[in-house]
GROMACS .gro file of C-alpha atoms in nm:
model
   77
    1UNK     CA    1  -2.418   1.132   0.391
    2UNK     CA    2  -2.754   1.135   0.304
    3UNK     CA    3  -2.676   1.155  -0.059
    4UNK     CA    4  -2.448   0.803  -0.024
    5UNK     CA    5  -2.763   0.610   0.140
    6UNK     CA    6  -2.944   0.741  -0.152
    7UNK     CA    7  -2.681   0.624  -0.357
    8UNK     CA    8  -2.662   0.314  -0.180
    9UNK     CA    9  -3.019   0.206  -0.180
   10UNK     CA   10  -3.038   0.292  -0.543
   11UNK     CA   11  -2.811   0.031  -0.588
   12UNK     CA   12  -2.952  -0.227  -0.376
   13UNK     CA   13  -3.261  -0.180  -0.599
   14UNK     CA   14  -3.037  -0.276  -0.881
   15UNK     CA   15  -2.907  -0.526  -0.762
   16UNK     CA   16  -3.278  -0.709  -0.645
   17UNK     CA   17  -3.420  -0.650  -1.012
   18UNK     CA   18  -3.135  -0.798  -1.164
   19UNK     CA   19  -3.137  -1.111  -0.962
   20UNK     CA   20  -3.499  -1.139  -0.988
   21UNK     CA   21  -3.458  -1.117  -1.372
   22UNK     CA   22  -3.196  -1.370  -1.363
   23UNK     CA   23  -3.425  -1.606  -1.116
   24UNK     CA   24  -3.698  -1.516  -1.439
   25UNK     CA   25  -3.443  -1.634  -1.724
   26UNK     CA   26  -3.359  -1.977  -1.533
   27UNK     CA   27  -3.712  -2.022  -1.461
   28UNK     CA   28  -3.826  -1.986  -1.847
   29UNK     CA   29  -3.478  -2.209  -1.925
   30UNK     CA   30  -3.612  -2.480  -1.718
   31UNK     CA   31  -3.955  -2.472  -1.833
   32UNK     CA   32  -3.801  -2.459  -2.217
   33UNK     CA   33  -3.564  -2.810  -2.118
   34UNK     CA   34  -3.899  -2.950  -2.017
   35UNK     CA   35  -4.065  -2.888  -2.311
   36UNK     CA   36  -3.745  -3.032  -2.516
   37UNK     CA   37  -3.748  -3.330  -2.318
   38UNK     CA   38  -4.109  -3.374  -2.363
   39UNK     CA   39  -4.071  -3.306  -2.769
   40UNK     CA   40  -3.756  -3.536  -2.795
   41UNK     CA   41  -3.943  -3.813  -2.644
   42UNK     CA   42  -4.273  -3.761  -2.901
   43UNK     CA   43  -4.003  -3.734  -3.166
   44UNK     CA   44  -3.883  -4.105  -3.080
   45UNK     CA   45  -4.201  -4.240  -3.045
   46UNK     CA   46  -4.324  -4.083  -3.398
   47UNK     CA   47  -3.971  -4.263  -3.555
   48UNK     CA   48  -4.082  -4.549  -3.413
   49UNK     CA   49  -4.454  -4.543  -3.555
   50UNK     CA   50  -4.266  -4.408  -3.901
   51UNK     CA   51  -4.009  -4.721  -3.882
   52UNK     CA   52  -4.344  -4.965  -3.821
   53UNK     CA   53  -4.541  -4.822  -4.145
   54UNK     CA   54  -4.276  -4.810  -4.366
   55UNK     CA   55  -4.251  -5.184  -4.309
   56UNK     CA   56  -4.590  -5.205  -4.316
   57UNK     CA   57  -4.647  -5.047  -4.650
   58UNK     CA   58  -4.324  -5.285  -4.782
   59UNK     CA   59  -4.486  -5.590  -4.675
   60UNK     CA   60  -4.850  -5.515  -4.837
   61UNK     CA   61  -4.594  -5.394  -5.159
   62UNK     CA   62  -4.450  -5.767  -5.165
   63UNK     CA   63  -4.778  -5.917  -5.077
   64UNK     CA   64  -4.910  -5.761  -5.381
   65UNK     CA   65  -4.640  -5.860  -5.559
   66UNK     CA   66  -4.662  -6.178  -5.481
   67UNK     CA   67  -5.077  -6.221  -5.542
   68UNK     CA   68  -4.972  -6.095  -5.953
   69UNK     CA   69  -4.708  -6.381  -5.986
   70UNK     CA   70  -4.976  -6.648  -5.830
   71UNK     CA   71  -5.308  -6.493  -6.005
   72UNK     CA   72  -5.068  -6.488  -6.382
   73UNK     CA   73  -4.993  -6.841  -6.312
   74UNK     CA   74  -5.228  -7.098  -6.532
   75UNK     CA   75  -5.423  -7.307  -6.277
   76UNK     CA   76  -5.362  -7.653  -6.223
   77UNK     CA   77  -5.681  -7.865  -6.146
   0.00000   0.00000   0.00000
């Protein structure tokens, strides 16, 4: 009888590590969809700031472009 409690409470002690190493795993997987969120969001913002300077640097491009054609031109006065 005393062999069976032994038994038992050996399992118990099982059974409390395992769910305390499962309550570990979902506490790392939450922290790790946090830090996804938090990386998807800087990753739209830096698309956004990418989108904005490749404009950018295809306007000065045209503007430059554009100051050739008018500076090869022979002035009028």
């Amino acid at each position: 009888m005393i062999e069976e409690a032994a038994g038992i409470t050996k399992y118990k002690k099982k059974v409390d590590e395992s769910q305390r190493k499962i309550e570990a795993a979902q506490a790392n997987l939450q922290r790790v969809e946090d830090i996804l969120g938090e990386v998807e969001k800087q990753m739209r913002s830096l698309k956004r700031q990418s989108a904005k300077a490749k404009r950018f640097k295809a306007i000065g491009q045209e503007i430059q472009r554009l100051e050739l054609i008018l500076n090869a031109m022979p002035s009028r006065r």
